[in-house]
PDB file of C-alpha atoms in Angstrom:
ATOM      1  CA  UNK V   1     121.905 107.039  70.661  1.00  0.00           C
ATOM      2  CA  UNK V   2     123.439 109.461  73.627  1.00  0.00           C
ATOM      3  CA  UNK V   3     124.394 111.910  70.785  1.00  0.00           C
ATOM      4  CA  UNK V   4     121.105 111.431  68.988  1.00  0.00           C
ATOM      5  CA  UNK V   5     119.571 112.220  72.232  1.00  0.00           C
ATOM      6  CA  UNK V   6     121.582 115.769  72.918  1.00  0.00           C
ATOM      7  CA  UNK V   7     120.673 116.859  69.788  1.00  0.00           C
ATOM      8  CA  UNK V   8     116.919 115.790  69.920  1.00  0.00           C
ATOM      9  CA  UNK V   9     116.800 118.109  72.938  1.00  0.00           C
ATOM     10  CA  UNK V  10     119.097 120.956  71.443  1.00  0.00           C
ATOM     11  CA  UNK V  11     116.749 121.311  68.301  1.00  0.00           C
ATOM     12  CA  UNK V  12     113.710 119.046  67.007  1.00  0.00           C
ATOM     13  CA  UNK V  13     115.505 118.624  63.563  1.00  0.00           C
ATOM     14  CA  UNK V  14     118.200 116.282  65.938  1.00  0.00           C
ATOM     15  CA  UNK V  15     115.035 113.561  65.623  1.00  0.00           C
ATOM     16  CA  UNK V  16     115.806 113.460  61.988  1.00  0.00           C
ATOM     17  CA  UNK V  17     119.002 112.345  63.045  1.00  0.00           C
ATOM     18  CA  UNK V  18     117.903 109.715  65.225  1.00  0.00           C
ATOM     19  CA  UNK V  19     115.528 108.369  63.627  1.00  0.00           C
ATOM     20  CA  UNK V  20     118.166 108.166  60.594  1.00  0.00           C
ATOM     21  CA  UNK V  21     120.377 106.662  63.230  1.00  0.00           C
ATOM     22  CA  UNK V  22     117.547 103.930  63.437  1.00  0.00           C
ATOM     23  CA  UNK V  23     117.016 103.176  59.519  1.00  0.00           C
ATOM     24  CA  UNK V  24     120.859 102.298  59.760  1.00  0.00           C
ATOM     25  CA  UNK V  25     120.238 100.145  62.580  1.00  0.00           C
ATOM     26  CA  UNK V  26     117.218  98.498  60.831  1.00  0.00           C
ATOM     27  CA  UNK V  27     119.568  97.467  57.800  1.00  0.00           C
ATOM     28  CA  UNK V  28     122.467  96.188  59.650  1.00  0.00           C
ATOM     29  CA  UNK V  29     121.117  95.023  62.448  1.00  0.00           C
ATOM     30  CA  UNK V  30     117.671  94.018  62.124  1.00  0.00           C
ATOM     31  CA  UNK V  31     118.049  90.485  62.796  1.00  0.00           C
ATOM     32  CA  UNK V  32     120.238  90.803  66.023  1.00  0.00           C
ATOM     33  CA  UNK V  33     118.340  93.280  67.953  1.00  0.00           C
ATOM     34  CA  UNK V  34     116.992  92.621  71.369  1.00  0.00           C
ATOM     35  CA  UNK V  35     114.678  94.105  73.490  1.00  0.00           C
ATOM     36  CA  UNK V  36     117.846  95.568  76.288  1.00  0.00           C
ATOM     37  CA  UNK V  37     119.246  97.143  73.083  1.00  0.00           C
ATOM     38  CA  UNK V  38     115.721  98.804  72.506  1.00  0.00           C
ATOM     39  CA  UNK V  39     116.087 100.002  76.458  1.00  0.00           C
ATOM     40  CA  UNK V  40     119.217 100.878  75.729  1.00  0.00           C
ATOM     41  CA  UNK V  41     118.586 103.338  73.090  1.00  0.00           C
ATOM     42  CA  UNK V  42     115.936 104.930  74.875  1.00  0.00           C
ATOM     43  CA  UNK V  43     118.016 105.703  78.345  1.00  0.00           C
ATOM     44  CA  UNK V  44     119.740 109.002  76.899  1.00  0.00           C
ATOM     45  CA  UNK V  45     116.515 110.357  75.586  1.00  0.00           C
ATOM     46  CA  UNK V  46     114.571 109.418  78.897  1.00  0.00           C
ATOM     47  CA  UNK V  47     117.497 110.643  81.363  1.00  0.00           C
ATOM     48  CA  UNK V  48     117.888 113.820  79.296  1.00  0.00           C
ATOM     49  CA  UNK V  49     113.827 114.081  79.504  1.00  0.00           C
ATOM     50  CA  UNK V  50     113.776 114.082  83.012  1.00  0.00           C
ATOM     51  CA  UNK V  51     116.985 116.419  83.267  1.00  0.00           C
ATOM     52  CA  UNK V  52     114.793 118.592  80.828  1.00  0.00           C
ATOM     53  CA  UNK V  53     111.858 118.316  82.962  1.00  0.00           C
ATOM     54  CA  UNK V  54     113.848 119.647  86.403  1.00  0.00           C
ATOM     55  CA  UNK V  55     114.249 122.880  84.252  1.00  0.00           C
ATOM     56  CA  UNK V  56     111.000 123.881  82.668  1.00  0.00           C
ATOM     57  CA  UNK V  57     109.378 123.133  86.323  1.00  0.00           C
ATOM     58  CA  UNK V  58     111.169 126.349  87.574  1.00  0.00           C
ATOM     59  CA  UNK V  59     109.177 128.366  85.594  1.00  0.00           C
ATOM     60  CA  UNK V  60     106.417 126.462  83.000  1.00  0.00           C
ATOM     61  CA  UNK V  61     104.824 129.846  82.325  1.00  0.00           C
ATOM     62  CA  UNK V  62     108.084 131.238  80.673  1.00  0.00           C
ATOM     63  CA  UNK V  63     108.775 128.138  79.191  1.00  0.00           C
ATOM     64  CA  UNK V  64     105.423 127.785  77.531  1.00  0.00           C
ATOM     65  CA  UNK V  65     105.696 130.870  76.156  1.00  0.00           C
ATOM     66  CA  UNK V  66     109.168 130.662  74.782  1.00  0.00           C
ATOM     67  CA  UNK V  67     108.660 127.276  73.270  1.00  0.00           C
ATOM     68  CA  UNK V  68     105.435 128.065  71.927  1.00  0.00           C
ATOM     69  CA  UNK V  69     106.644 130.776  70.276  1.00  0.00           C
ATOM     70  CA  UNK V  70     109.617 128.792  68.651  1.00  0.00           C
ATOM     71  CA  UNK V  71     107.821 126.336  68.043  1.00  0.00           C
ATOM     72  CA  UNK V  72     104.637 127.576  66.130  1.00  0.00           C
ATOM     73  CA  UNK V  73     104.150 128.440  62.341  1.00  0.00           C
ATOM     74  CA  UNK V  74     106.168 124.553  61.530  1.00  0.00           C
ATOM     75  CA  UNK V  75     103.133 122.507  61.705  1.00  0.00           C
ATOM     76  CA  UNK V  76     101.888 123.388  58.319  1.00  0.00           C
ATOM     77  CA  UNK V  77     101.493 120.414  56.598  1.00  0.00           C
ATOM     78  CA  UNK V  78      98.953 118.920  59.254  1.00  0.00           C
ATOM     79  CA  UNK V  79      96.564 121.396  57.819  1.00  0.00           C
ATOM     80  CA  UNK V  80      97.831 122.185  54.452  1.00  0.00           C
ATOM     81  CA  UNK V  81      99.477 119.370  52.530  1.00  0.00           C
ATOM     82  CA  UNK V  82      99.632 120.213  48.776  1.00  0.00           C
ATOM     83  CA  UNK V  83     100.805 123.866  49.791  1.00  0.00           C
ATOM     84  CA  UNK V  84     103.251 122.363  52.149  1.00  0.00           C
ATOM     85  CA  UNK V  85     104.557 119.884  49.880  1.00  0.00           C
ATOM     86  CA  UNK V  86     104.679 122.679  46.722  1.00  0.00           C
ATOM     87  CA  UNK V  87     106.342 125.552  49.587  1.00  0.00           C
ATOM     88  CA  UNK V  88     108.924 122.417  50.446  1.00  0.00           C
ATOM     89  CA  UNK V  89     110.126 121.880  46.688  1.00  0.00           C
ATOM     90  CA  UNK V  90     109.970 125.456  45.308  1.00  0.00           C
ATOM     91  CA  UNK V  91     111.032 127.726  48.428  1.00  0.00           C
ATOM     92  CA  UNK V  92     113.444 125.385  50.325  1.00  0.00           C
ATOM     93  CA  UNK V  93     114.832 123.704  47.037  1.00  0.00           C
ATOM     94  CA  UNK V  94     114.731 125.506  43.803  1.00  0.00           C
ATOM     95  CA  UNK V  95     115.145 128.942  45.151  1.00  0.00           C
ATOM     96  CA  UNK V  96     118.110 128.085  47.195  1.00  0.00           C
ATOM     97  CA  UNK V  97     119.431 126.026  43.751  1.00  0.00           C
ATOM     98  CA  UNK V  98     119.251 129.464  42.015  1.00  0.00           C
ATOM     99  CA  UNK V  99     116.118 129.229  40.400  1.00  0.00           C
ATOM    100  CA  UNK V 100     113.363 132.030  40.493  1.00  0.00           C
ATOM    101  CA  UNK V 101     114.480 135.613  41.557  1.00  0.00           C
ATOM    102  CA  UNK V 102     115.794 135.279  44.882  1.00  0.00           C
ATOM    103  CA  UNK V 103     119.486 134.490  43.263  1.00  0.00           C
ATOM    104  CA  UNK V 104     121.661 136.124  39.988  1.00  0.00           C
ATOM    105  CA  UNK V 105     125.035 135.269  38.385  1.00  0.00           C
ATOM    106  CA  UNK V 106     127.135 132.808  40.360  1.00  0.00           C
ATOM    107  CA  UNK V 107     124.110 131.982  42.635  1.00  0.00           C
ATOM    108  CA  UNK V 108     122.106 130.400  39.725  1.00  0.00           C
ATOM    109  CA  UNK V 109     124.481 127.975  38.835  1.00  0.00           C
ATOM    110  CA  UNK V 110     123.943 126.103  41.745  1.00  0.00           C
ATOM    111  CA  UNK V 111     120.740 124.665  39.555  1.00  0.00           C
ATOM    112  CA  UNK V 112     123.172 122.372  37.893  1.00  0.00           C
ATOM    113  CA  UNK V 113     124.140 120.405  41.511  1.00  0.00           C
ATOM    114  CA  UNK V 114     120.390 120.364  42.269  1.00  0.00           C
ATOM    115  CA  UNK V 115     120.242 118.825  38.884  1.00  0.00           C
ATOM    116  CA  UNK V 116     122.706 116.076  39.304  1.00  0.00           C
ATOM    117  CA  UNK V 117     121.578 114.922  43.121  1.00  0.00           C
ATOM    118  CA  UNK V 118     118.072 114.648  41.341  1.00  0.00           C
ATOM    119  CA  UNK V 119     119.762 112.513  38.233  1.00  0.00           C
ATOM    120  CA  UNK V 120     121.413 110.925  40.995  1.00  0.00           C
ATOM    121  CA  UNK V 121     118.427 109.275  42.628  1.00  0.00           C
ATOM    122  CA  UNK V 122     116.873 108.352  39.427  1.00  0.00           C
ATOM    123  CA  UNK V 123     119.726 106.856  37.920  1.00  0.00           C
ATOM    124  CA  UNK V 124     120.336 104.335  41.290  1.00  0.00           C
ATOM    125  CA  UNK V 125     116.735 103.698  41.490  1.00  0.00           C
ATOM    126  CA  UNK V 126     117.356 102.214  37.362  1.00  0.00           C
ATOM    127  CA  UNK V 127     119.775 100.501  37.874  1.00  0.00           C
ATOM    128  CA  UNK V 128     118.874  96.965  39.661  1.00  0.00           C
ATOM    129  CA  UNK V 129     122.725  96.176  40.605  1.00  0.00           C
ATOM    130  CA  UNK V 130     122.616  99.695  42.868  1.00  0.00           C
ATOM    131  CA  UNK V 131     119.529  98.997  43.868  1.00  0.00           C
ATOM    132  CA  UNK V 132     119.992  95.851  45.406  1.00  0.00           C
ATOM    133  CA  UNK V 133     123.249  97.216  46.748  1.00  0.00           C
ATOM    134  CA  UNK V 134     122.673  97.684  50.729  1.00  0.00           C
ATOM    135  CA  UNK V 135     124.274 101.406  50.542  1.00  0.00           C
ATOM    136  CA  UNK V 136     122.799 102.997  47.649  1.00  0.00           C
ATOM    137  CA  UNK V 137     119.411 101.220  48.979  1.00  0.00           C
ATOM    138  CA  UNK V 138     120.145 102.704  52.189  1.00  0.00           C
ATOM    139  CA  UNK V 139     120.751 106.052  51.281  1.00  0.00           C
ATOM    140  CA  UNK V 140     118.006 106.354  48.615  1.00  0.00           C
ATOM    141  CA  UNK V 141     115.631 105.348  51.756  1.00  0.00           C
ATOM    142  CA  UNK V 142     117.739 107.821  54.055  1.00  0.00           C
ATOM    143  CA  UNK V 143     116.991 110.578  51.778  1.00  0.00           C
ATOM    144  CA  UNK V 144     113.517 110.084  51.476  1.00  0.00           C
ATOM    145  CA  UNK V 145     112.961 110.076  55.603  1.00  0.00           C
ATOM    146  CA  UNK V 146     115.012 113.424  55.050  1.00  0.00           C
ATOM    147  CA  UNK V 147     113.013 115.267  52.948  1.00  0.00           C
ATOM    148  CA  UNK V 148     110.044 113.995  54.479  1.00  0.00           C
ATOM    149  CA  UNK V 149     111.326 115.161  58.404  1.00  0.00           C
ATOM    150  CA  UNK V 150     112.513 118.206  57.179  1.00  0.00           C
ATOM    151  CA  UNK V 151     109.423 119.179  55.336  1.00  0.00           C
ATOM    152  CA  UNK V 152     107.179 117.639  58.531  1.00  0.00           C
ATOM    153  CA  UNK V 153     109.523 119.814  61.156  1.00  0.00           C
ATOM    154  CA  UNK V 154     109.898 122.913  59.319  1.00  0.00           C
ATOM    155  CA  UNK V 155     107.343 124.284  58.232  1.00  0.00           C
ATOM    156  CA  UNK V 156     109.251 127.829  57.741  1.00  0.00           C
ATOM    157  CA  UNK V 157     111.420 126.599  55.116  1.00  0.00           C
ATOM    158  CA  UNK V 158     114.573 128.001  56.416  1.00  0.00           C
ATOM    159  CA  UNK V 159     117.415 127.959  53.995  1.00  0.00           C
ATOM    160  CA  UNK V 160     120.486 127.005  56.163  1.00  0.00           C
ATOM    161  CA  UNK V 161     118.377 123.638  57.314  1.00  0.00           C
ATOM    162  CA  UNK V 162     119.262 121.972  53.620  1.00  0.00           C
ATOM    163  CA  UNK V 163     123.075 121.079  55.701  1.00  0.00           C
ATOM    164  CA  UNK V 164     120.711 118.233  57.252  1.00  0.00           C
ATOM    165  CA  UNK V 165     120.430 116.798  53.902  1.00  0.00           C
ATOM    166  CA  UNK V 166     122.935 118.202  51.504  1.00  0.00           C
ATOM    167  CA  UNK V 167     125.406 115.072  52.967  1.00  0.00           C
ATOM    168  CA  UNK V 168     123.147 112.335  51.715  1.00  0.00           C
ATOM    169  CA  UNK V 169     122.181 113.621  48.800  1.00  0.00           C
ATOM    170  CA  UNK V 170     126.519 114.400  48.163  1.00  0.00           C
ATOM    171  CA  UNK V 171     127.125 110.975  49.072  1.00  0.00           C
ATOM    172  CA  UNK V 172     124.220 109.171  46.753  1.00  0.00           C
ATOM    173  CA  UNK V 173     125.993 111.335  43.922  1.00  0.00           C
ATOM    174  CA  UNK V 174     129.030 110.023  44.670  1.00  0.00           C
ATOM    175  CA  UNK V 175     128.131 106.161  44.383  1.00  0.00           C
ATOM    176  CA  UNK V 176     126.236 107.133  41.060  1.00  0.00           C
ATOM    177  CA  UNK V 177     129.323 109.278  39.528  1.00  0.00           C
ATOM    178  CA  UNK V 178     131.674 106.276  40.842  1.00  0.00           C
ATOM    179  CA  UNK V 179     129.458 103.566  38.898  1.00  0.00           C
ATOM    180  CA  UNK V 180     128.936 105.488  35.688  1.00  0.00           C
ATOM    181  CA  UNK V 181     132.866 105.998  35.931  1.00  0.00           C
ATOM    182  CA  UNK V 182     133.522 102.344  35.871  1.00  0.00           C
ATOM    183  CA  UNK V 183     132.176 101.832  32.979  1.00  0.00           C
ATOM    184  CA  UNK V 184     133.139 102.100  29.552  1.00  0.00           C
ATOM    185  CA  UNK V 185     133.487 104.361  26.782  1.00  0.00           C
ATOM    186  CA  UNK V 186     130.898 106.739  26.030  1.00  0.00           C
ATOM    187  CA  UNK V 187     128.998 105.983  30.273  1.00  0.00           C
ATOM    188  CA  UNK V 188     132.524 106.959  31.560  1.00  0.00           C
ATOM    189  CA  UNK V 189     132.978 109.631  29.671  1.00  0.00           C
ATOM    190  CA  UNK V 190     129.565 111.163  31.040  1.00  0.00           C
ATOM    191  CA  UNK V 191     130.705 110.420  34.642  1.00  0.00           C
ATOM    192  CA  UNK V 192     133.580 112.335  34.229  1.00  0.00           C
ATOM    193  CA  UNK V 193     131.507 115.518  32.568  1.00  0.00           C
ATOM    194  CA  UNK V 194     129.026 115.112  35.783  1.00  0.00           C
ATOM    195  CA  UNK V 195     131.586 115.405  38.310  1.00  0.00           C
ATOM    196  CA  UNK V 196     133.684 118.271  36.095  1.00  0.00           C
ATOM    197  CA  UNK V 197     130.359 120.170  36.277  1.00  0.00           C
ATOM    198  CA  UNK V 198     129.975 119.565  40.078  1.00  0.00           C
ATOM    199  CA  UNK V 199     133.592 120.846  40.573  1.00  0.00           C
ATOM    200  CA  UNK V 200     133.267 124.058  38.379  1.00  0.00           C
ATOM    201  CA  UNK V 201     129.927 124.969  39.845  1.00  0.00           C
ATOM    202  CA  UNK V 202     131.199 124.359  43.371  1.00  0.00           C
ATOM    203  CA  UNK V 203     134.195 126.427  42.666  1.00  0.00           C
ATOM    204  CA  UNK V 204     132.025 129.645  40.671  1.00  0.00           C
ATOM    205  CA  UNK V 205     129.928 129.439  44.114  1.00  0.00           C
ATOM    206  CA  UNK V 206     132.174 129.917  46.611  1.00  0.00           C
ATOM    207  CA  UNK V 207     134.358 132.793  44.527  1.00  0.00           C
ATOM    208  CA  UNK V 208     130.878 134.709  44.284  1.00  0.00           C
ATOM    209  CA  UNK V 209     130.502 134.315  47.987  1.00  0.00           C
ATOM    210  CA  UNK V 210     134.170 135.383  48.618  1.00  0.00           C
ATOM    211  CA  UNK V 211     133.887 138.121  46.386  1.00  0.00           C
ATOM    212  CA  UNK V 212     130.306 139.557  47.993  1.00  0.00           C
ATOM    213  CA  UNK V 213     132.185 139.390  51.635  1.00  0.00           C
ATOM    214  CA  UNK V 214     128.741 139.992  53.605  1.00  0.00           C
ATOM    215  CA  UNK V 215     131.059 139.066  56.903  1.00  0.00           C
ATOM    216  CA  UNK V 216     133.070 142.369  57.085  1.00  0.00           C
ATOM    217  CA  UNK V 217     130.833 144.392  54.189  1.00  0.00           C
ATOM    218  CA  UNK V 218     127.250 143.641  55.611  1.00  0.00           C
ATOM    219  CA  UNK V 219     127.685 142.255  59.264  1.00  0.00           C
ATOM    220  CA  UNK V 220     130.749 143.975  60.864  1.00  0.00           C
ATOM    221  CA  UNK V 221     129.305 147.655  59.320  1.00  0.00           C
ATOM    222  CA  UNK V 222     125.637 147.101  60.500  1.00  0.00           C
ATOM    223  CA  UNK V 223     126.743 145.928  64.424  1.00  0.00           C
ATOM    224  CA  UNK V 224     129.205 148.755  64.258  1.00  0.00           C
ATOM    225  CA  UNK V 225     126.603 151.505  63.750  1.00  0.00           C
ATOM    226  CA  UNK V 226     124.524 149.680  66.503  1.00  0.00           C
ATOM    227  CA  UNK V 227     127.441 150.125  68.445  1.00  0.00           C
ATOM    228  CA  UNK V 228     127.305 153.424  67.664  1.00  0.00           C
ATOM    229  CA  UNK V 229     123.713 154.486  67.968  1.00  0.00           C
ATOM    230  CA  UNK V 230     122.615 152.801  70.663  1.00  0.00           C
ATOM    231  CA  UNK V 231     122.085 154.017  74.292  1.00  0.00           C
ATOM    232  CA  UNK V 232     123.901 152.290  76.909  1.00  0.00           C
ATOM    233  CA  UNK V 233     119.642 151.195  77.444  1.00  0.00           C
ATOM    234  CA  UNK V 234     118.339 150.673  74.514  1.00  0.00           C
ATOM    235  CA  UNK V 235     116.875 147.341  73.620  1.00  0.00           C
ATOM    236  CA  UNK V 236     118.116 146.167  70.703  1.00  0.00           C
ATOM    237  CA  UNK V 237     115.480 143.524  68.624  1.00  0.00           C
ATOM    238  CA  UNK V 238     117.910 142.038  65.785  1.00  0.00           C
ATOM    239  CA  UNK V 239     118.892 138.465  65.268  1.00  0.00           C
ATOM    240  CA  UNK V 240     120.725 136.819  67.729  1.00  0.00           C
ATOM    241  CA  UNK V 241     123.893 136.606  65.808  1.00  0.00           C
ATOM    242  CA  UNK V 242     124.486 140.454  66.740  1.00  0.00           C
ATOM    243  CA  UNK V 243     125.083 138.984  70.480  1.00  0.00           C
ATOM    244  CA  UNK V 244     129.048 137.973  68.990  1.00  0.00           C
ATOM    245  CA  UNK V 245     129.688 141.861  68.145  1.00  0.00           C
ATOM    246  CA  UNK V 246     127.627 144.141  70.241  1.00  0.00           C
ATOM    247  CA  UNK V 247     128.906 145.724  73.224  1.00  0.00           C
ATOM    248  CA  UNK V 248     126.369 146.016  75.187  1.00  0.00           C
ATOM    249  CA  UNK V 249     124.915 142.089  74.521  1.00  0.00           C
ATOM    250  CA  UNK V 250     122.287 142.162  77.634  1.00  0.00           C
ATOM    251  CA  UNK V 251     120.442 144.765  75.507  1.00  0.00           C
ATOM    252  CA  UNK V 252     119.840 142.296  72.955  1.00  0.00           C
ATOM    253  CA  UNK V 253     116.321 140.699  72.286  1.00  0.00           C
ATOM    254  CA  UNK V 254     115.487 137.864  69.618  1.00  0.00           C
ATOM    255  CA  UNK V 255     112.029 138.365  68.923  1.00  0.00           C
ATOM    256  CA  UNK V 256     110.914 138.632  65.148  1.00  0.00           C
ATOM    257  CA  UNK V 257     107.411 139.234  65.888  1.00  0.00           C
ATOM    258  CA  UNK V 258     109.061 143.007  67.579  1.00  0.00           C
ATOM    259  CA  UNK V 259     107.227 141.888  70.948  1.00  0.00           C
ATOM    260  CA  UNK V 260     103.538 141.208  69.920  1.00  0.00           C
ATOM    261  CA  UNK V 261     103.232 138.328  71.983  1.00  0.00           C
ATOM    262  CA  UNK V 262     106.124 139.448  74.396  1.00  0.00           C
ATOM    263  CA  UNK V 263     104.772 142.964  75.114  1.00  0.00           C
ATOM    264  CA  UNK V 264     108.761 144.180  75.442  1.00  0.00           C
ATOM    265  CA  UNK V 265     109.024 147.051  73.421  1.00  0.00           C
ATOM    266  CA  UNK V 266     112.270 148.035  71.058  1.00  0.00           C
ATOM    267  CA  UNK V 267     114.379 151.347  71.072  1.00  0.00           C
ATOM    268  CA  UNK V 268     116.454 150.197  68.088  1.00  0.00           C
ATOM    269  CA  UNK V 269     114.906 147.145  65.320  1.00  0.00           C
ATOM    270  CA  UNK V 270     117.087 145.455  62.859  1.00  0.00           C
ATOM    271  CA  UNK V 271     115.571 143.242  59.335  1.00  0.00           C
ATOM    272  CA  UNK V 272     117.470 140.795  58.123  1.00  0.00           C
ATOM    273  CA  UNK V 273     116.953 139.472  55.242  1.00  0.00           C
ATOM    274  CA  UNK V 274     118.309 135.623  56.199  1.00  0.00           C
ATOM    275  CA  UNK V 275     115.872 135.501  58.839  1.00  0.00           C
ATOM    276  CA  UNK V 276     113.575 138.158  60.021  1.00  0.00           C
ATOM    277  CA  UNK V 277     112.237 139.224  56.328  1.00  0.00           C
ATOM    278  CA  UNK V 278     111.685 136.068  55.370  1.00  0.00           C
ATOM    279  CA  UNK V 279     109.646 135.427  58.743  1.00  0.00           C
ATOM    280  CA  UNK V 280     108.102 138.356  59.507  1.00  0.00           C
ATOM    281  CA  UNK V 281     106.706 137.833  55.819  1.00  0.00           C
ATOM    282  CA  UNK V 282     105.603 134.805  56.426  1.00  0.00           C
ATOM    283  CA  UNK V 283     103.598 136.136  59.510  1.00  0.00           C
ATOM    284  CA  UNK V 284     100.915 137.729  56.822  1.00  0.00           C
ATOM    285  CA  UNK V 285      99.634 134.268  56.269  1.00  0.00           C
ATOM    286  CA  UNK V 286     100.506 131.930  59.694  1.00  0.00           C
ATOM    287  CA  UNK V 287      99.455 135.215  61.785  1.00  0.00           C
ATOM    288  CA  UNK V 288      97.784 138.423  60.428  1.00  0.00           C
ATOM    289  CA  UNK V 289      97.416 140.366  63.168  1.00  0.00           C
ATOM    290  CA  UNK V 290     101.265 139.768  64.302  1.00  0.00           C
ATOM    291  CA  UNK V 291     101.791 140.811  61.068  1.00  0.00           C
ATOM    292  CA  UNK V 292      99.663 144.219  60.897  1.00  0.00           C
ATOM    293  CA  UNK V 293     101.334 145.182  64.481  1.00  0.00           C
ATOM    294  CA  UNK V 294     104.970 144.558  62.672  1.00  0.00           C
ATOM    295  CA  UNK V 295     104.101 146.913  59.611  1.00  0.00           C
ATOM    296  CA  UNK V 296     102.385 149.250  61.748  1.00  0.00           C
ATOM    297  CA  UNK V 297     105.098 149.918  63.842  1.00  0.00           C
ATOM    298  CA  UNK V 298     107.576 150.011  61.802  1.00  0.00           C
ATOM    299  CA  UNK V 299     105.682 152.652  59.178  1.00  0.00           C
ATOM    300  CA  UNK V 300     104.739 154.965  62.429  1.00  0.00           C
ATOM    301  CA  UNK V 301     107.322 154.259  65.379  1.00  0.00           C
ATOM    302  CA  UNK V 302     110.386 153.937  63.790  1.00  0.00           C
ATOM    303  CA  UNK V 303     112.369 155.853  61.518  1.00  0.00           C
ATOM    304  CA  UNK V 304     114.971 153.612  59.053  1.00  0.00           C
ATOM    305  CA  UNK V 305     118.482 154.945  59.409  1.00  0.00           C
ATOM    306  CA  UNK V 306     120.621 152.129  57.725  1.00  0.00           C
ATOM    307  CA  UNK V 307     120.118 149.751  55.292  1.00  0.00           C
ATOM    308  CA  UNK V 308     122.196 147.938  52.885  1.00  0.00           C
ATOM    309  CA  UNK V 309     121.688 144.413  50.804  1.00  0.00           C
ATOM    310  CA  UNK V 310     121.331 142.297  53.752  1.00  0.00           C
ATOM    311  CA  UNK V 311     120.027 144.958  57.065  1.00  0.00           C
ATOM    312  CA  UNK V 312     117.600 147.419  57.518  1.00  0.00           C
ATOM    313  CA  UNK V 313     118.177 149.717  60.979  1.00  0.00           C
ATOM    314  CA  UNK V 314     115.197 151.491  62.800  1.00  0.00           C
ATOM    315  CA  UNK V 315     115.169 153.756  64.879  1.00  0.00           C
ATOM    316  CA  UNK V 316     112.344 154.438  67.211  1.00  0.00           C
ATOM    317  CA  UNK V 317     111.274 157.763  66.702  1.00  0.00           C
ATOM    318  CA  UNK V 318     111.200 161.007  69.171  1.00  0.00           C
ATOM    319  CA  UNK V 319     108.345 162.059  70.611  1.00  0.00           C
ATOM    320  CA  UNK V 320     108.823 165.367  68.769  1.00  0.00           C
ATOM    321  CA  UNK V 321     108.137 163.432  65.390  1.00  0.00           C
TER     322      UNK V 321
END
């Protein structure tokens, strides 16, 4: 619970794993739980929470602005539950597993993995002996809990948060495939076939990623252009990972609203397809005024100086322009 508390106060999705841990304890130790155990489990959250409060009180207004900005656009399920459920299924899962226009070539092979994940859950639910077994039952409940909490806590449907549920789906699939392979004749070979499909899909996807080499061909290229273009006093608004590659790290501001709320003025802006592009498009629905400000800023106040498959770099126009 110490690690769960640290995770929670680092990122809201840490709460998801605290709940997962609580479910595990209920499955294994419910009858042995006592009130003292609950106090012991709550202690790390209280202690770290008090430390956090001391930090907040140093500048409550600044904390409110920063925390409020990060927490916004994440509670769409409370106002439009069916819309958010549809977005969860299509944006987080189908799109990231190769369904739709977002991926091509080897990327679309990932849909095989999603199909096998789903068939594993259905398979375990359909077999009585597996449903009664504590481990498969725990994993099915865990997958449902993580699916729901991802939907509730991440209204922006960011693809990299899939990492929080993939291990549960993978272990669930392993249990299902192990059950199939332990049977005779056709069922066994069906299990081997699904396992081979997973291996081929995984290898194909990784080979495709290796061949793209986005770190060198896109990220480092964009970072080098920034270092060559930016003046020592220029404010650069870009995703936080550029901190690792910029010569003047103190000039970086990670603000995808591009100063609409903060009032900061950028000299150079980097729009990346992995974060800023999706987040700004989302503002068209959730914060139309922010979106219009950004569109006007990029069209009238900046000019594009570089573009590749991942990044677009904009530089403030000179007064004469």
